[in-house]
Every structure is written in structure tokens, then in C-alpha cells.
């Protein structure tokens, strides 16, 4: 069986994946012996530095294989249960050991305007806790996510973080007796 190793080329803020075939017989446990190219190392460094990245490539170029390495790296550098792996569909999410983006975000079907989604999420303690713990969010198959929903999720994350920051500030003032 052959695996495709990836060479990642940075292009205007995107990372594109090209083919380079590896024979798995010479490397039976390829996940533990993954030799990253300089471009792949650059991608990992950008992610570790907190940058948002977009990985593209043709079918069969092992984007998911590289993504699993990215997730493993994120889980090593962040606290337990703070890296969330999501996808647009349940099948894609299961392949990565994650959940749907809708489930992570707590937005149900994702219908409604920005304010309605924020209010919907605030009713779910589990969803709010996920957002609070999140240090990294990985979204596979992002092209399948509706642009309006993605904009709403960006608004939701910003709004929730601001509300949580204000709540912490209020609690601190109460604790200090102000």
C-alpha cells in the first residue's frame, strides 16, 4: 500500500498540498516516522503561533493525513479537551475523531441571525463550556460550510469571548469588594 506524503507550498496565505509518494512497506508506522518538509514545518509553526491557516490540495494528496499531524501537535501544546476537531458532516468528523461544526458550536441547524444564534448558544451550558475551553478549532471540509453561517460563527465566538471576559471582570470586582 502506498501513502502520499505531502509537500506544502505557501501561496498568499494558503498552504497547497502536492504529491510525493512514500511506500508504506519501508515505513510501516508512518505516523510515528513522519518526516515533514520545510514547507510542512512552516505550516506547523504558523499553527503553533496561533495563525489561521487554510490547507488546499487535490484529492488523494493526504490533506487529512497532514491534518491528523496538525491535531496531534495542537493537542500536545494545549491543555486537555481544548482542541476541537470539526467538519461539516458527521462522516468527515468521525474520520478525524471529531464532531460536526454545528455540534461543537451549539447552534443546532445554524439557522437564524447572529443575535438569535448567540442567544441559542447561551441557553446551553455545554456549548458555552466548549467555547470557553477552546484553544484551537480545526474545521475540515470548510468549503462545505455556508459563508453566512461561517460569518455568524465568527460573530458568535467574538461575542461569547467578550461576554465571558466581562463576566470575569465583574466577578473579580465583586471578589475585591468594588
PDB file of C-alpha atoms in Angstrom:
ATOM      1  CA  UNK A   1       0.000   0.000   0.000  1.00  0.00           C
ATOM      2  CA  UNK A   2       1.278   3.459  -0.798  1.00  0.00           C
ATOM      3  CA  UNK A   3       0.761   6.590   1.258  1.00  0.00           C
ATOM      4  CA  UNK A   4       1.094  10.033  -0.149  1.00  0.00           C
ATOM      5  CA  UNK A   5       3.337  12.312   1.835  1.00  0.00           C
ATOM      6  CA  UNK A   6       2.621  15.981   1.402  1.00  0.00           C
ATOM      7  CA  UNK A   7       4.774  18.843   0.367  1.00  0.00           C
ATOM      8  CA  UNK A   8       3.115  22.073   1.341  1.00  0.00           C
ATOM      9  CA  UNK A   9       3.688  25.252  -0.623  1.00  0.00           C
ATOM     10  CA  UNK A  10       2.695  28.595   0.866  1.00  0.00           C
ATOM     11  CA  UNK A  11       0.787  30.779  -1.568  1.00  0.00           C
ATOM     12  CA  UNK A  12      -0.686  34.095  -0.476  1.00  0.00           C
ATOM     13  CA  UNK A  13      -1.681  32.904   2.985  1.00  0.00           C
ATOM     14  CA  UNK A  14      -2.787  29.456   1.831  1.00  0.00           C
ATOM     15  CA  UNK A  15      -0.967  26.159   2.061  1.00  0.00           C
ATOM     16  CA  UNK A  16      -1.285  23.940  -1.006  1.00  0.00           C
ATOM     17  CA  UNK A  17      -0.565  20.220  -0.892  1.00  0.00           C
ATOM     18  CA  UNK A  18       1.386  18.426  -3.661  1.00  0.00           C
ATOM     19  CA  UNK A  19       2.040  14.718  -4.209  1.00  0.00           C
ATOM     20  CA  UNK A  20       5.113  12.793  -3.137  1.00  0.00           C
ATOM     21  CA  UNK A  21       4.586   9.029  -2.844  1.00  0.00           C
ATOM     22  CA  UNK A  22       6.001   7.007   0.069  1.00  0.00           C
ATOM     23  CA  UNK A  23       5.976   3.212   0.062  1.00  0.00           C
ATOM     24  CA  UNK A  24       4.486   2.146   3.402  1.00  0.00           C
ATOM     25  CA  UNK A  25       6.445  -1.136   3.341  1.00  0.00           C
ATOM     26  CA  UNK A  26       9.616   0.828   4.048  1.00  0.00           C
ATOM     27  CA  UNK A  27       7.890   2.742   6.834  1.00  0.00           C
ATOM     28  CA  UNK A  28       5.172   0.554   8.398  1.00  0.00           C
ATOM     29  CA  UNK A  29       4.221   3.028  11.137  1.00  0.00           C
ATOM     30  CA  UNK A  30       4.257   6.134   9.033  1.00  0.00           C
ATOM     31  CA  UNK A  31       2.557   8.292  11.673  1.00  0.00           C
ATOM     32  CA  UNK A  32       5.446   7.901  14.106  1.00  0.00           C
ATOM     33  CA  UNK A  33       8.109   8.413  11.443  1.00  0.00           C
ATOM     34  CA  UNK A  34       6.607  11.367   9.637  1.00  0.00           C
ATOM     35  CA  UNK A  35       9.379  13.472   8.161  1.00  0.00           C
ATOM     36  CA  UNK A  36       7.959  16.876   7.442  1.00  0.00           C
ATOM     37  CA  UNK A  37       9.237  19.001   4.599  1.00  0.00           C
ATOM     38  CA  UNK A  38      10.406  22.555   5.334  1.00  0.00           C
ATOM     39  CA  UNK A  39       7.079  23.839   3.996  1.00  0.00           C
ATOM     40  CA  UNK A  40       5.142  21.492   6.266  1.00  0.00           C
ATOM     41  CA  UNK A  41       7.265  22.604   9.215  1.00  0.00           C
ATOM     42  CA  UNK A  42       6.400  26.195   8.266  1.00  0.00           C
ATOM     43  CA  UNK A  43       2.724  25.264   8.311  1.00  0.00           C
ATOM     44  CA  UNK A  44       3.038  23.644  11.749  1.00  0.00           C
ATOM     45  CA  UNK A  45       4.974  26.662  13.064  1.00  0.00           C
ATOM     46  CA  UNK A  46       2.274  29.024  11.808  1.00  0.00           C
ATOM     47  CA  UNK A  47      -0.416  26.970  13.534  1.00  0.00           C
ATOM     48  CA  UNK A  48       1.547  26.725  16.790  1.00  0.00           C
ATOM     49  CA  UNK A  49       1.963  30.520  16.655  1.00  0.00           C
ATOM     50  CA  UNK A  50      -1.831  30.833  16.605  1.00  0.00           C
ATOM     51  CA  UNK A  51      -2.251  31.763  12.960  1.00  0.00           C
ATOM     52  CA  UNK A  52      -5.266  30.629  10.985  1.00  0.00           C
ATOM     53  CA  UNK A  53      -4.283  28.511   8.013  1.00  0.00           C
ATOM     54  CA  UNK A  54      -6.102  27.108   5.008  1.00  0.00           C
ATOM     55  CA  UNK A  55      -4.781  23.851   3.554  1.00  0.00           C
ATOM     56  CA  UNK A  56      -5.737  23.018  -0.034  1.00  0.00           C
ATOM     57  CA  UNK A  57      -4.864  20.233  -2.422  1.00  0.00           C
ATOM     58  CA  UNK A  58      -6.224  17.738  -4.912  1.00  0.00           C
ATOM     59  CA  UNK A  59      -7.978  14.569  -3.835  1.00  0.00           C
ATOM     60  CA  UNK A  60      -5.573  11.909  -2.605  1.00  0.00           C
ATOM     61  CA  UNK A  61      -2.786  14.274  -1.562  1.00  0.00           C
ATOM     62  CA  UNK A  62      -3.121  13.302   2.101  1.00  0.00           C
ATOM     63  CA  UNK A  63      -4.527  16.542   3.412  1.00  0.00           C
ATOM     64  CA  UNK A  64      -6.331  14.543   6.099  1.00  0.00           C
ATOM     65  CA  UNK A  65      -3.098  12.737   6.980  1.00  0.00           C
ATOM     66  CA  UNK A  66      -1.342  16.088   7.452  1.00  0.00           C
ATOM     67  CA  UNK A  67      -4.362  17.378   9.355  1.00  0.00           C
ATOM     68  CA  UNK A  68      -4.087  14.485  11.821  1.00  0.00           C
ATOM     69  CA  UNK A  69      -0.468  15.504  12.460  1.00  0.00           C
ATOM     70  CA  UNK A  70      -1.609  19.100  12.994  1.00  0.00           C
ATOM     71  CA  UNK A  71      -4.247  17.950  15.504  1.00  0.00           C
ATOM     72  CA  UNK A  72      -1.690  15.795  17.318  1.00  0.00           C
ATOM     73  CA  UNK A  73       0.661  18.776  17.565  1.00  0.00           C
ATOM     74  CA  UNK A  74      -2.102  21.058  18.851  1.00  0.00           C
ATOM     75  CA  UNK A  75      -3.106  18.511  21.484  1.00  0.00           C
ATOM     76  CA  UNK A  76       0.483  18.333  22.734  1.00  0.00           C
ATOM     77  CA  UNK A  77       0.775  22.101  23.235  1.00  0.00           C
ATOM     78  CA  UNK A  78      -2.710  22.907  24.571  1.00  0.00           C
ATOM     79  CA  UNK A  79      -4.492  21.766  27.745  1.00  0.00           C
ATOM     80  CA  UNK A  80      -6.623  18.595  27.616  1.00  0.00           C
ATOM     81  CA  UNK A  81     -10.039  18.993  25.995  1.00  0.00           C
ATOM     82  CA  UNK A  82      -9.208  22.378  24.472  1.00  0.00           C
ATOM     83  CA  UNK A  83      -8.558  21.341  20.852  1.00  0.00           C
ATOM     84  CA  UNK A  84     -11.736  20.725  18.889  1.00  0.00           C
ATOM     85  CA  UNK A  85     -11.749  18.887  15.563  1.00  0.00           C
ATOM     86  CA  UNK A  86     -14.819  19.518  13.451  1.00  0.00           C
ATOM     87  CA  UNK A  87     -16.149  19.014   9.944  1.00  0.00           C
ATOM     88  CA  UNK A  88     -19.253  19.921   8.003  1.00  0.00           C
ATOM     89  CA  UNK A  89     -20.614  16.371   8.039  1.00  0.00           C
ATOM     90  CA  UNK A  90     -20.743  13.610  10.611  1.00  0.00           C
ATOM     91  CA  UNK A  91     -18.899  11.176   8.328  1.00  0.00           C
ATOM     92  CA  UNK A  92     -15.963  13.561   7.833  1.00  0.00           C
ATOM     93  CA  UNK A  93     -15.928  14.432  11.538  1.00  0.00           C
ATOM     94  CA  UNK A  94     -15.846  10.746  12.557  1.00  0.00           C
ATOM     95  CA  UNK A  95     -12.930  10.099  10.195  1.00  0.00           C
ATOM     96  CA  UNK A  96     -10.933  12.650  12.203  1.00  0.00           C
ATOM     97  CA  UNK A  97     -12.278  11.634  15.609  1.00  0.00           C
ATOM     98  CA  UNK A  98     -14.200  14.880  15.935  1.00  0.00           C
ATOM     99  CA  UNK A  99     -17.714  16.237  15.747  1.00  0.00           C
ATOM    100  CA  UNK A 100     -19.703  18.394  13.384  1.00  0.00           C
ATOM    101  CA  UNK A 101     -19.049  22.114  13.489  1.00  0.00           C
ATOM    102  CA  UNK A 102     -22.729  22.620  14.334  1.00  0.00           C
ATOM    103  CA  UNK A 103     -22.452  20.317  17.342  1.00  0.00           C
ATOM    104  CA  UNK A 104     -19.281  21.974  18.632  1.00  0.00           C
ATOM    105  CA  UNK A 105     -20.727  25.466  18.230  1.00  0.00           C
ATOM    106  CA  UNK A 106     -24.043  24.501  19.816  1.00  0.00           C
ATOM    107  CA  UNK A 107     -26.020  26.213  17.052  1.00  0.00           C
ATOM    108  CA  UNK A 108     -28.449  23.423  16.205  1.00  0.00           C
ATOM    109  CA  UNK A 109     -29.116  23.680  12.480  1.00  0.00           C
ATOM    110  CA  UNK A 110     -27.372  27.048  12.386  1.00  0.00           C
ATOM    111  CA  UNK A 111     -30.459  28.915  11.275  1.00  0.00           C
ATOM    112  CA  UNK A 112     -31.253  32.407  12.410  1.00  0.00           C
ATOM    113  CA  UNK A 113     -29.492  35.717  12.575  1.00  0.00           C
ATOM    114  CA  UNK A 114     -26.380  36.429  14.612  1.00  0.00           C
ATOM    115  CA  UNK A 115     -28.203  37.538  17.745  1.00  0.00           C
ATOM    116  CA  UNK A 116     -30.551  34.543  17.663  1.00  0.00           C
ATOM    117  CA  UNK A 117     -27.592  32.166  17.415  1.00  0.00           C
ATOM    118  CA  UNK A 118     -25.816  33.826  20.345  1.00  0.00           C
ATOM    119  CA  UNK A 119     -28.967  33.562  22.474  1.00  0.00           C
ATOM    120  CA  UNK A 120     -29.464  29.934  21.394  1.00  0.00           C
ATOM    121  CA  UNK A 121     -25.902  29.010  22.390  1.00  0.00           C
ATOM    122  CA  UNK A 122     -26.122  30.861  25.713  1.00  0.00           C
ATOM    123  CA  UNK A 123     -29.003  28.548  26.697  1.00  0.00           C
ATOM    124  CA  UNK A 124     -26.656  25.550  26.517  1.00  0.00           C
ATOM    125  CA  UNK A 125     -24.135  25.296  29.339  1.00  0.00           C
ATOM    126  CA  UNK A 126     -22.302  22.531  27.448  1.00  0.00           C
ATOM    127  CA  UNK A 127     -21.876  24.703  24.350  1.00  0.00           C
ATOM    128  CA  UNK A 128     -20.704  27.688  26.388  1.00  0.00           C
ATOM    129  CA  UNK A 129     -18.202  25.444  28.204  1.00  0.00           C
ATOM    130  CA  UNK A 130     -16.828  24.185  24.865  1.00  0.00           C
ATOM    131  CA  UNK A 131     -16.341  27.754  23.646  1.00  0.00           C
ATOM    132  CA  UNK A 132     -14.660  28.697  26.934  1.00  0.00           C
ATOM    133  CA  UNK A 133     -12.234  25.761  26.761  1.00  0.00           C
ATOM    134  CA  UNK A 134     -11.429  26.125  23.066  1.00  0.00           C
ATOM    135  CA  UNK A 135      -7.805  26.987  22.383  1.00  0.00           C
ATOM    136  CA  UNK A 136      -7.818  25.609  18.837  1.00  0.00           C
ATOM    137  CA  UNK A 137     -10.617  24.841  16.394  1.00  0.00           C
ATOM    138  CA  UNK A 138      -9.896  22.650  13.374  1.00  0.00           C
ATOM    139  CA  UNK A 139     -12.503  22.659  10.603  1.00  0.00           C
ATOM    140  CA  UNK A 140     -12.176  20.026   7.869  1.00  0.00           C
ATOM    141  CA  UNK A 141     -14.112  20.419   4.617  1.00  0.00           C
ATOM    142  CA  UNK A 142     -14.654  24.099   5.320  1.00  0.00           C
ATOM    143  CA  UNK A 143     -15.744  24.638   1.709  1.00  0.00           C
ATOM    144  CA  UNK A 144     -18.950  22.806   2.634  1.00  0.00           C
ATOM    145  CA  UNK A 145     -19.804  25.397   5.309  1.00  0.00           C
ATOM    146  CA  UNK A 146     -22.180  28.139   4.203  1.00  0.00           C
ATOM    147  CA  UNK A 147     -20.464  31.547   4.152  1.00  0.00           C
ATOM    148  CA  UNK A 148     -23.250  33.193   6.139  1.00  0.00           C
ATOM    149  CA  UNK A 149     -23.037  30.519   8.834  1.00  0.00           C
ATOM    150  CA  UNK A 150     -19.269  30.962   8.980  1.00  0.00           C
ATOM    151  CA  UNK A 151     -19.718  34.734   9.432  1.00  0.00           C
ATOM    152  CA  UNK A 152     -22.302  34.056  12.144  1.00  0.00           C
ATOM    153  CA  UNK A 153     -19.913  31.686  13.936  1.00  0.00           C
ATOM    154  CA  UNK A 154     -17.167  34.314  13.849  1.00  0.00           C
ATOM    155  CA  UNK A 155     -19.603  36.828  15.379  1.00  0.00           C
ATOM    156  CA  UNK A 156     -20.701  34.219  17.923  1.00  0.00           C
ATOM    157  CA  UNK A 157     -17.153  33.426  19.028  1.00  0.00           C
ATOM    158  CA  UNK A 158     -16.237  37.096  19.376  1.00  0.00           C
ATOM    159  CA  UNK A 159     -19.444  37.917  21.257  1.00  0.00           C
ATOM    160  CA  UNK A 160     -19.117  34.961  23.625  1.00  0.00           C
ATOM    161  CA  UNK A 161     -15.495  35.749  24.419  1.00  0.00           C
ATOM    162  CA  UNK A 162     -16.353  39.406  25.129  1.00  0.00           C
ATOM    163  CA  UNK A 163     -19.272  38.392  27.353  1.00  0.00           C
ATOM    164  CA  UNK A 164     -17.119  35.896  29.237  1.00  0.00           C
ATOM    165  CA  UNK A 165     -14.372  38.481  29.675  1.00  0.00           C
ATOM    166  CA  UNK A 166     -16.895  40.993  31.078  1.00  0.00           C
ATOM    167  CA  UNK A 167     -18.341  38.337  33.415  1.00  0.00           C
ATOM    168  CA  UNK A 168     -14.845  37.501  34.715  1.00  0.00           C
ATOM    169  CA  UNK A 169     -14.196  41.195  35.254  1.00  0.00           C
ATOM    170  CA  UNK A 170     -17.462  41.589  37.197  1.00  0.00           C
ATOM    171  CA  UNK A 171     -16.679  38.556  39.340  1.00  0.00           C
ATOM    172  CA  UNK A 172     -13.203  39.886  40.077  1.00  0.00           C
ATOM    173  CA  UNK A 173     -14.634  43.276  41.101  1.00  0.00           C
ATOM    174  CA  UNK A 174     -17.173  41.526  43.359  1.00  0.00           C
ATOM    175  CA  UNK A 175     -14.396  39.429  44.908  1.00  0.00           C
ATOM    176  CA  UNK A 176     -12.290  42.533  45.511  1.00  0.00           C
ATOM    177  CA  UNK A 177     -15.280  44.332  47.037  1.00  0.00           C
ATOM    178  CA  UNK A 178     -15.564  47.088  44.453  1.00  0.00           C
TER     179      UNK A 178
END
